Amino acid sequence: MELKDIHSPEDIKHLTVDELSNLSDRLRDALLSKLSAKGGHIGPNLGMVEATVALHYVFNAPEDKIVFDVSHQSYVHKMLTGRIEAFIDPAHYGDVTGYTCPRESDYDLFEIGHTSTSVGLAGGLAKARDLRGGKENVVAVIGDGSLSGGEAFEGLDYAAELGSNFIVVVNDNDMSIAENHGGMYANLRELRETDGQCATNLFKSLGYDYRYVAYGNNIGALVKAFQEVKDIDHPVVVHICTQKGKGFGPAEAHREEFHYGGPFDKSSGLPLIIDEQADYGTITAEHLLDKMKSDPEIAVITAGTPGVIGFTPELRNAAGRQFIDVGIAEQEAVALSSGLAKGGAKPFFGVVSSFIQRAYDQLSQDVAINNTPVTIGVFYGSMYGMNDTTHLGWFDIALLSNIPGFVYLAPTCKEEYLSMVDWALEQTEYPVAIRVPGVMVSESGKTYAADYSNLNKFCVEHCGSDVAIIGAGSFFGLGENVARELQKKGVDATVINPRYLSGIDDNLLDELKTNHRLVVTLEDGILDGGFGEKIARFYGTSNMKVKCYGLKKEFADRYDANELAKECRLTAPQIEEDILSILKSE
Amino acid sequence: MELKDIHSPEDIKHLTVDELSNLSDRLRDALLSKLSAKGGHIGPNLGMVEATVALHYVFNAPEDKIVFDVSHQSYVHKMLTGRIEAFIDPAHYGDVTGYTCPRESDYDLFEIGHTSTSVGLAGGLAKARDLRGGKENVVAVIGDGSLSGGEAFEGLDYAAELGSNFIVVVNDNDMSIAENHGGMYANLRELRETDGQCATNLFKSLGYDYRYVAYGNNIGALVKAFQEVKDIDHPVVVHICTQKGKGFGPAEAHREEFHYGGPFDKSSGLPLIIDEQADYGTITAEHLLDKMKSDPEIAVITAGTPGVIGFTPELRNAAGRQFIDVGIAEQEAVALSSGLAKGGAKPFFGVVSSFIQRAYDQLSQDVAINNTPVTIGVFYGSMYGMNDTTHLGWFDIALLSNIPGFVYLAPTCKEEYLSMVDWALEQTEYPVAIRVPGVMVSESGKTYAADYSNLNKFCVEHCGSDVAIIGAGSFFGLGENVARELQKKGVDATVINPRYLSGIDDNLLDELKTNHRLVVTLEDGILDGGFGEKIARFYGTSNMKVKCYGLKKEFADRYDANELAKECRLTAPQIEEDILSILKSE
């Protein structure tokens, strides 16, 4: 059978185990060709080829329901469920997303891009089945670091009591994005070393029946194990040991590097695009490491994504015990940071914008109410960051800036960012979050204030009249561009760097009333609940006009940032046009 | 020694075990006197008397650090750490909060009112100690339902690898607020039944050393166990079995009822204040139960707080398998709801405003991105709800209404609330949250729309001119009052019930411009990121004045609601005064 003839899992059901094995090899080859050309989640998918083939061979999707955690391990699932073209025909590589997607196929139950959700979601499917008296199998596929998230634990804890068919496939590849951290992984290791026989067993302690598959890349062993649990009448964990990056030498050898990446040479594994540009991760790591050398109280925390803050294995090693990876567990990262700060240490938790929302309650309760001086670096908080619908960096301003007590800073460039990091780490009065200014590094060459404790004091960069442009963080430059264009039209706009997203400068805003008629706000996030609305409310009963610019409240998916900017009138010419029109209508 | 002579734990260190036992009895008596007079967390504290005495006898706080989870089990801790007067002198009963509170005492490390946080916070204290080379003991006290929260699991998972002193005391009273739910509790039961000897052991599987104390209300056994682990050089769990409500017959017999309550008769246990008023919990439970009888697809979900939605043990029994308690695990409640909806069921998750924030990422990713038709009932979202700083119901509007796709409804009375519940459960287009209208039940006697699918259509209740008052949800009545007073002054205000918190009625707002100069918004939550700011932004470039009313962004504590209302100018006379002044200044 040729790959192009796979239209649905039905097409593989008549194959022998040997033929399935052969099919797996060819699927892996195709996958590797696409991954090397386009990039994506490399290691996770290479490791899951055989398990995915076996799942679709044994279970009858879409009647049987398979939920893939994070769903970055679902490429082979897509290949087997009507989307093979997107993996074998370069012209169609872009047809599918990198995650399961119900809009693409009925075989995809959920859009999933954050970890640890599969067990809870599948638990709901199973309970709904039981309420209506259905008989289908419900399977959650979890692993590759996802088990450490509290949501996975809550899901396992509840589903153990379902009393009906529920199958959890734990894909144990001995890795998270980086190496695994946490006590539970010692248990997984012991289970691997004892062929699943050791007395201490996390899954049994949560109430699960348990099966162990030592060779999780062996199609015969997998088929046998899945056949044994198919139609089971109670919750069971099938613990399969797979090789992350299986079948591609460089990915097997460099598992962290090949978790996710861009195009690479298929024989050597070397990246095809060398990005020599500076990035905020590396800048952050080097800056912090330098400080850590002379200050043993600085602790840098990551929740399973050390690469985001530039901490390569070498730099982690250099940081020693001052570097903490809690695994993919953002709640713990925030609570731990609060404890560290209370204990006199200086914690810096670096996290992706889209993931900080996994810890709202901890930010509010564990940190803000306790006013512990933690520092949180929020990365990729920008429309120019990740553009998958599950990873948008648009929501953190509304989330963080409305928590009482949190100081949310918006530096405009590298220099200001580092000066804010320095201040945040040394002060002991406030919890501070710092929104890393966009994705591309911008350097102003300027020197910035060393003290931000006089809260909500905006900085007037240029004093003009009629219109004041308040450009927050990564959009400050956009504000400067608009002002430059306006100047050509004879309008001398005031330009303001607000520096703070969590509060407004009442005095300055009042002063603006004397010779300004319009205030424009620019923010790199959704308008709803954001920074601009605070300004609009402030001026609500005055004669000042306020125009807020930012993103629409929506979950865009794989958008073109320049197109989106135009749609939201976030380009300098559009803003200039609006301003001139408003000033004229006055 | 008399209780009044206890000024610090030092004062009990010279006692014999028998004397400690006697002291425990007297502490319990005093506690019972205060609890019967003032109410509070009854069962949890009565069960922890001996363990708290033993902790302070063995460990040297505040140098040794003890973190109490939820901290509603910390009353005896307060009695032993300089605050005895607040428990033995009725004139001083109000001197202390119901939770640990660093403002009260250095013995209190954190302000803690949400569950499952102690291990993470204590983990941070332990790591900070290790970074500075300290030697003190760090103890986290967790239990009484808190273990089921994912944050606790994340904390346990990380701290297992500390490689240094870390003591987790698991207070196992076989209860959450209601009975325990989840697979892990079967393991706790097996551990109890085998005197801690069974092979399957959750704590060992997470990497902990383990000690078992069968008699967790026996001071001798506790002292011995704590002495054994004091100064231990690695993480250990001490699993103690206590009796919730210990020493007070009615509380031992009715553990759910006596988890938390008001004043009661000390001999019979009967409540001194019988609240015969209708409440939204009971109304919700009766309404849902009625629907569930004829619709097996309705599933009602609670995260460990069935009482909030009126589901008494009897009603839970009547609901049978359609009632789901996932334990204190809000992330799971939301993920499960999404899975249920995807599977064709009709989930209703009832949750306290302050706790829904524990599941922001699940609301966003598991539900909103997947557009699953879940219904979430948000209770106590009001300044007239719970007034402990950790339980404020002020933040849910900013949290929920800014998530794309979520429809957040604000009913104004019982009738509108139930009509919205009916609609939300039957429709399949949107995730819906409904903000239960305040704490006191208000009945309008009116009939309300049966269809809310025409999103963001505000309802004009009275058509006037000059000023329009938009009173959201529980503050709609306040808006009516203001309008009534204005009428007397010759101002015929338009009165609007917005019904939706998650979007605005652009057309209506545009129409208002024709004969209105001022729009007033009223919301029962913080202004920052809230509903009113959306209106202010909408009118930013028009001549319409906007005045937003709501709460300040702060963590108030045990406030007087009427005083707070005055501070925030949330009384009808103040608002009327402001409106007249703004209209006049035009």
mmCIF file of N, CA, C and O in Angstrom, chain A residues 516-570:
data_model
loop_
_atom_site.group_PDB
_atom_site.id
_atom_site.type_symbol
_atom_site.label_atom_id
_atom_site.label_comp_id
_atom_site.label_asym_id
_atom_site.label_seq_id
_atom_site.Cartn_x
_atom_site.Cartn_y
_atom_site.Cartn_z
ATOM 1 N N HIS A 516 -3.954 69.471 24.967
ATOM 2 C CA HIS A 516 -4.177 68.326 24.083
ATOM 3 C C HIS A 516 -5.674 68.076 23.950
ATOM 4 O O HIS A 516 -6.435 68.272 24.894
ATOM 5 N N ARG A 517 -6.047 67.626 22.781
ATOM 6 C CA ARG A 517 -7.460 67.301 22.550
ATOM 7 C C ARG A 517 -7.677 65.805 22.371
ATOM 8 O O ARG A 517 -8.788 65.310 22.415
ATOM 9 N N LEU A 518 -6.583 65.096 22.110
ATOM 10 C CA LEU A 518 -6.700 63.660 21.798
ATOM 11 C C LEU A 518 -5.538 62.890 22.423
ATOM 12 O O LEU A 518 -4.382 63.304 22.322
ATOM 13 N N VAL A 519 -5.878 61.768 23.033
ATOM 14 C CA VAL A 519 -4.855 60.841 23.523
ATOM 15 C C VAL A 519 -5.028 59.519 22.785
ATOM 16 O O VAL A 519 -6.136 58.988 22.710
ATOM 17 N N VAL A 520 -3.942 59.037 22.243
ATOM 18 C CA VAL A 520 -3.950 57.765 21.517
ATOM 19 C C VAL A 520 -3.154 56.746 22.320
ATOM 20 O O VAL A 520 -2.050 57.038 22.779
ATOM 21 N N THR A 521 -3.723 55.565 22.514
ATOM 22 C CA THR A 521 -2.978 54.504 23.207
ATOM 23 C C THR A 521 -2.680 53.370 22.233
ATOM 24 O O THR A 521 -3.511 53.023 21.393
ATOM 25 N N LEU A 522 -1.504 52.804 22.375
ATOM 26 C CA LEU A 522 -1.066 51.694 21.522
ATOM 27 C C LEU A 522 -0.607 50.559 22.417
ATOM 28 O O LEU A 522 0.285 50.747 23.254
ATOM 29 N N GLU A 523 -1.189 49.375 22.246
ATOM 30 C CA GLU A 523 -0.699 48.230 23.024
ATOM 31 C C GLU A 523 -0.691 46.967 22.186
ATOM 32 O O GLU A 523 -1.555 46.760 21.344
ATOM 33 N N ASP A 524 0.297 46.137 22.447
ATOM 34 C CA ASP A 524 0.549 44.910 21.696
ATOM 35 C C ASP A 524 -0.196 43.747 22.372
ATOM 36 O O ASP A 524 0.405 42.793 22.853
ATOM 37 N N GLY A 525 -1.525 43.863 22.401
ATOM 38 C CA GLY A 525 -2.370 42.865 23.054
ATOM 39 C C GLY A 525 -3.815 43.235 22.798
ATOM 40 O O GLY A 525 -4.094 44.251 22.148
ATOM 41 N N ILE A 526 -4.754 42.413 23.309
ATOM 42 C CA ILE A 526 -6.158 42.737 23.055
ATOM 43 C C ILE A 526 -6.571 44.002 23.802
ATOM 44 O O ILE A 526 -6.069 44.308 24.881
ATOM 45 N N LEU A 527 -7.512 44.708 23.164
ATOM 46 C CA LEU A 527 -8.000 45.953 23.760
ATOM 47 C C LEU A 527 -8.843 45.692 25.007
ATOM 48 O O LEU A 527 -8.767 46.438 25.983
ATOM 49 N N ASP A 528 -9.632 44.648 24.956
ATOM 50 C CA ASP A 528 -10.574 44.365 26.047
ATOM 51 C C ASP A 528 -9.837 44.053 27.334
ATOM 52 O O ASP A 528 -9.064 43.096 27.404
ATOM 53 N N GLY A 529 -10.096 44.844 28.356
ATOM 54 C CA GLY A 529 -9.450 44.615 29.640
ATOM 55 C C GLY A 529 -8.015 45.094 29.689
ATOM 56 O O GLY A 529 -7.319 44.875 30.676
ATOM 57 N N GLY A 530 -7.578 45.756 28.633
ATOM 58 C CA GLY A 530 -6.173 46.130 28.513
ATOM 59 C C GLY A 530 -5.824 47.495 29.066
ATOM 60 O O GLY A 530 -6.562 48.084 29.865
ATOM 61 N N PHE A 531 -4.701 47.998 28.596
ATOM 62 C CA PHE A 531 -4.125 49.245 29.111
ATOM 63 C C PHE A 531 -4.912 50.472 28.644
ATOM 64 O O PHE A 531 -5.233 51.373 29.422
ATOM 65 N N GLY A 532 -5.233 50.505 27.362
ATOM 66 C CA GLY A 532 -5.885 51.678 26.786
ATOM 67 C C GLY A 532 -7.215 51.997 27.446
ATOM 68 O O GLY A 532 -7.575 53.171 27.618
ATOM 69 N N GLU A 533 -7.936 50.955 27.814
ATOM 70 C CA GLU A 533 -9.254 51.179 28.409
ATOM 71 C C GLU A 533 -9.166 51.927 29.733
ATOM 72 O O GLU A 533 -10.093 52.644 30.111
ATOM 73 N N LYS A 534 -8.049 51.745 30.432
ATOM 74 C CA LYS A 534 -7.880 52.489 31.696
ATOM 75 C C LYS A 534 -7.798 53.988 31.393
ATOM 76 O O LYS A 534 -8.304 54.819 32.151
ATOM 77 N N ILE A 535 -7.131 54.317 30.300
ATOM 78 C CA ILE A 535 -7.007 55.724 29.907
ATOM 79 C C ILE A 535 -8.373 56.253 29.459
ATOM 80 O O ILE A 535 -8.770 57.372 29.806
ATOM 81 N N ALA A 536 -9.083 55.428 28.700
ATOM 82 C CA ALA A 536 -10.407 55.846 28.229
ATOM 83 C C ALA A 536 -11.336 56.122 29.411
ATOM 84 O O ALA A 536 -12.091 57.094 29.422
ATOM 85 N N ARG A 537 -11.278 55.265 30.418
ATOM 86 C CA ARG A 537 -12.123 55.481 31.598
ATOM 87 C C ARG A 537 -11.714 56.752 32.325
ATOM 88 O O ARG A 537 -12.567 57.529 32.764
ATOM 89 N N PHE A 538 -10.422 56.969 32.452
ATOM 90 C CA PHE A 538 -9.930 58.152 33.156
ATOM 91 C C PHE A 538 -10.512 59.427 32.546
ATOM 92 O O PHE A 538 -10.934 60.346 33.247
ATOM 93 N N TYR A 539 -10.508 59.491 31.221
ATOM 94 C CA TYR A 539 -10.955 60.706 30.543
ATOM 95 C C TYR A 539 -12.456 60.716 30.274
ATOM 96 O O TYR A 539 -12.962 61.618 29.600
ATOM 97 N N GLY A 540 -13.175 59.699 30.793
ATOM 98 C CA GLY A 540 -14.592 59.525 30.435
ATOM 99 C C GLY A 540 -15.461 60.754 30.583
ATOM 100 O O GLY A 540 -16.328 61.016 29.754
ATOM 101 N N THR A 541 -15.236 61.523 31.654
ATOM 102 C CA THR A 541 -16.115 62.672 31.890
ATOM 103 C C THR A 541 -15.465 63.990 31.483
ATOM 104 O O THR A 541 -15.993 65.065 31.765
ATOM 105 N N SER A 542 -14.303 63.904 30.835
ATOM 106 C CA SER A 542 -13.645 65.139 30.384
ATOM 107 C C SER A 542 -13.922 65.365 28.907
ATOM 108 O O SER A 542 -14.604 64.572 28.258
ATOM 109 N N ASN A 543 -13.341 66.430 28.367
ATOM 110 C CA ASN A 543 -13.512 66.688 26.936
ATOM 111 C C ASN A 543 -12.431 66.021 26.083
ATOM 112 O O ASN A 543 -12.446 66.135 24.864
ATOM 113 N N MET A 544 -11.496 65.370 26.749
ATOM 114 C CA MET A 544 -10.410 64.722 26.003
ATOM 115 C C MET A 544 -10.964 63.549 25.198
ATOM 116 O O MET A 544 -11.713 62.730 25.706
ATOM 117 N N LYS A 545 -10.572 63.489 23.939
ATOM 118 C CA LYS A 545 -10.906 62.329 23.121
ATOM 119 C C LYS A 545 -9.841 61.264 23.340
ATOM 120 O O LYS A 545 -8.655 61.585 23.516
ATOM 121 N N VAL A 546 -10.246 60.012 23.311
ATOM 122 C CA VAL A 546 -9.302 58.906 23.480
ATOM 123 C C VAL A 546 -9.528 57.879 22.383
ATOM 124 O O VAL A 546 -10.665 57.480 22.108
ATOM 125 N N LYS A 547 -8.452 57.494 21.744
ATOM 126 C CA LYS A 547 -8.551 56.440 20.726
ATOM 127 C C LYS A 547 -7.571 55.331 21.108
ATOM 128 O O LYS A 547 -6.362 55.575 21.246
ATOM 129 N N CYS A 548 -8.103 54.116 21.316
ATOM 130 C CA CYS A 548 -7.272 52.992 21.750
ATOM 131 C C CYS A 548 -6.957 52.073 20.571
ATOM 132 O O CYS A 548 -7.863 51.674 19.829
ATOM 133 N N TYR A 549 -5.702 51.719 20.444
ATOM 134 C CA TYR A 549 -5.282 50.761 19.417
ATOM 135 C C TYR A 549 -4.732 49.496 20.070
ATOM 136 O O TYR A 549 -3.955 49.574 21.027
ATOM 137 N N GLY A 550 -5.133 48.376 19.519
ATOM 138 C CA GLY A 550 -4.663 47.086 20.007
ATOM 139 C C GLY A 550 -5.369 46.011 19.203
ATOM 140 O O GLY A 550 -5.980 46.300 18.161
ATOM 141 N N LEU A 551 -5.321 44.800 19.693
ATOM 142 C CA LEU A 551 -5.902 43.684 18.941
ATOM 143 C C LEU A 551 -7.348 43.442 19.330
ATOM 144 O O LEU A 551 -7.776 43.746 20.443
ATOM 145 N N LYS A 552 -8.077 42.873 18.380
ATOM 146 C CA LYS A 552 -9.451 42.451 18.631
ATOM 147 C C LYS A 552 -9.442 41.260 19.576
ATOM 148 O O LYS A 552 -8.523 40.459 19.573
ATOM 149 N N LYS A 553 -10.515 41.125 20.324
ATOM 150 C CA LYS A 553 -10.670 39.956 21.200
ATOM 151 C C LYS A 553 -11.082 38.755 20.354
ATOM 152 O O LYS A 553 -12.261 38.618 20.001
ATOM 153 N N GLU A 554 -10.122 37.946 19.983
ATOM 154 C CA GLU A 554 -10.421 36.762 19.170
ATOM 155 C C GLU A 554 -9.274 35.772 19.291
ATOM 156 O O GLU A 554 -8.180 36.130 19.700
ATOM 157 N N PHE A 555 -9.536 34.529 18.923
ATOM 158 C CA PHE A 555 -8.472 33.539 18.821
ATOM 159 C C PHE A 555 -8.109 33.382 17.349
ATOM 160 O O PHE A 555 -8.670 32.539 16.652
ATOM 161 N N ALA A 556 -7.209 34.219 16.882
ATOM 162 C CA ALA A 556 -6.768 34.079 15.492
ATOM 163 C C ALA A 556 -5.902 32.826 15.391
ATOM 164 O O ALA A 556 -5.397 32.323 16.386
ATOM 165 N N ASP A 557 -5.742 32.317 14.184
ATOM 166 C CA ASP A 557 -4.929 31.117 14.020
ATOM 167 C C ASP A 557 -3.990 31.264 12.828
ATOM 168 O O ASP A 557 -4.430 31.603 11.731
ATOM 169 N N ARG A 558 -2.741 31.031 13.030
ATOM 170 C CA ARG A 558 -1.706 31.059 11.995
ATOM 171 C C ARG A 558 -1.892 32.251 11.054
ATOM 172 O O ARG A 558 -1.953 32.098 9.841
ATOM 173 N N TYR A 559 -2.041 33.378 11.673
ATOM 174 C CA TYR A 559 -2.300 34.612 10.929
ATOM 175 C C TYR A 559 -1.009 35.212 10.374
ATOM 176 O O TYR A 559 0.083 34.917 10.863
ATOM 177 N N ASP A 560 -1.167 36.060 9.405
ATOM 178 C CA ASP A 560 -0.053 36.867 8.917
ATOM 179 C C ASP A 560 -0.057 38.158 9.733
ATOM 180 O O ASP A 560 -1.041 38.909 9.719
ATOM 181 N N ALA A 561 1.026 38.399 10.442
ATOM 182 C CA ALA A 561 1.045 39.518 11.390
ATOM 183 C C ALA A 561 0.828 40.856 10.693
ATOM 184 O O ALA A 561 0.135 41.740 11.216
ATOM 185 N N ASN A 562 1.392 41.002 9.501
ATOM 186 C CA ASN A 562 1.220 42.283 8.808
ATOM 187 C C ASN A 562 -0.232 42.486 8.375
ATOM 188 O O ASN A 562 -0.763 43.596 8.447
ATOM 189 N N GLU A 563 -0.872 41.392 7.947
ATOM 190 C CA GLU A 563 -2.283 41.476 7.580
ATOM 191 C C GLU A 563 -3.133 41.841 8.796
ATOM 192 O O GLU A 563 -4.039 42.670 8.735
ATOM 193 N N LEU A 564 -2.834 41.147 9.889
ATOM 194 C CA LEU A 564 -3.602 41.390 11.112
ATOM 195 C C LEU A 564 -3.429 42.839 11.565
ATOM 196 O O LEU A 564 -4.392 43.489 11.996
ATOM 197 N N ALA A 565 -2.206 43.333 11.454
ATOM 198 C CA ALA A 565 -1.943 44.723 11.841
ATOM 199 C C ALA A 565 -2.836 45.659 11.020
ATOM 200 O O ALA A 565 -3.454 46.589 11.562
ATOM 201 N N LYS A 566 -2.935 45.399 9.742
ATOM 202 C CA LYS A 566 -3.785 46.247 8.897
ATOM 203 C C LYS A 566 -5.243 46.158 9.308
ATOM 204 O O LYS A 566 -5.940 47.154 9.420
ATOM 205 N N GLU A 567 -5.695 44.925 9.542
ATOM 206 C CA GLU A 567 -7.090 44.715 9.961
ATOM 207 C C GLU A 567 -7.427 45.504 11.224
ATOM 208 O O GLU A 567 -8.547 45.987 11.377
ATOM 209 N N CYS A 568 -6.466 45.575 12.124
ATOM 210 C CA CYS A 568 -6.695 46.259 13.404
ATOM 211 C C CYS A 568 -6.258 47.717 13.344
ATOM 212 O O CYS A 568 -6.194 48.381 14.371
ATOM 213 N N ARG A 569 -5.960 48.204 12.136
ATOM 214 C CA ARG A 569 -5.477 49.569 11.931
ATOM 215 C C ARG A 569 -4.268 49.871 12.816
ATOM 216 O O ARG A 569 -4.163 50.935 13.404
ATOM 217 N N LEU A 570 -3.367 48.908 12.853
ATOM 218 C CA LEU A 570 -2.173 49.051 13.688
ATOM 219 C C LEU A 570 -0.930 49.412 12.886
ATOM 220 O O LEU A 570 0.187 49.167 13.329
#
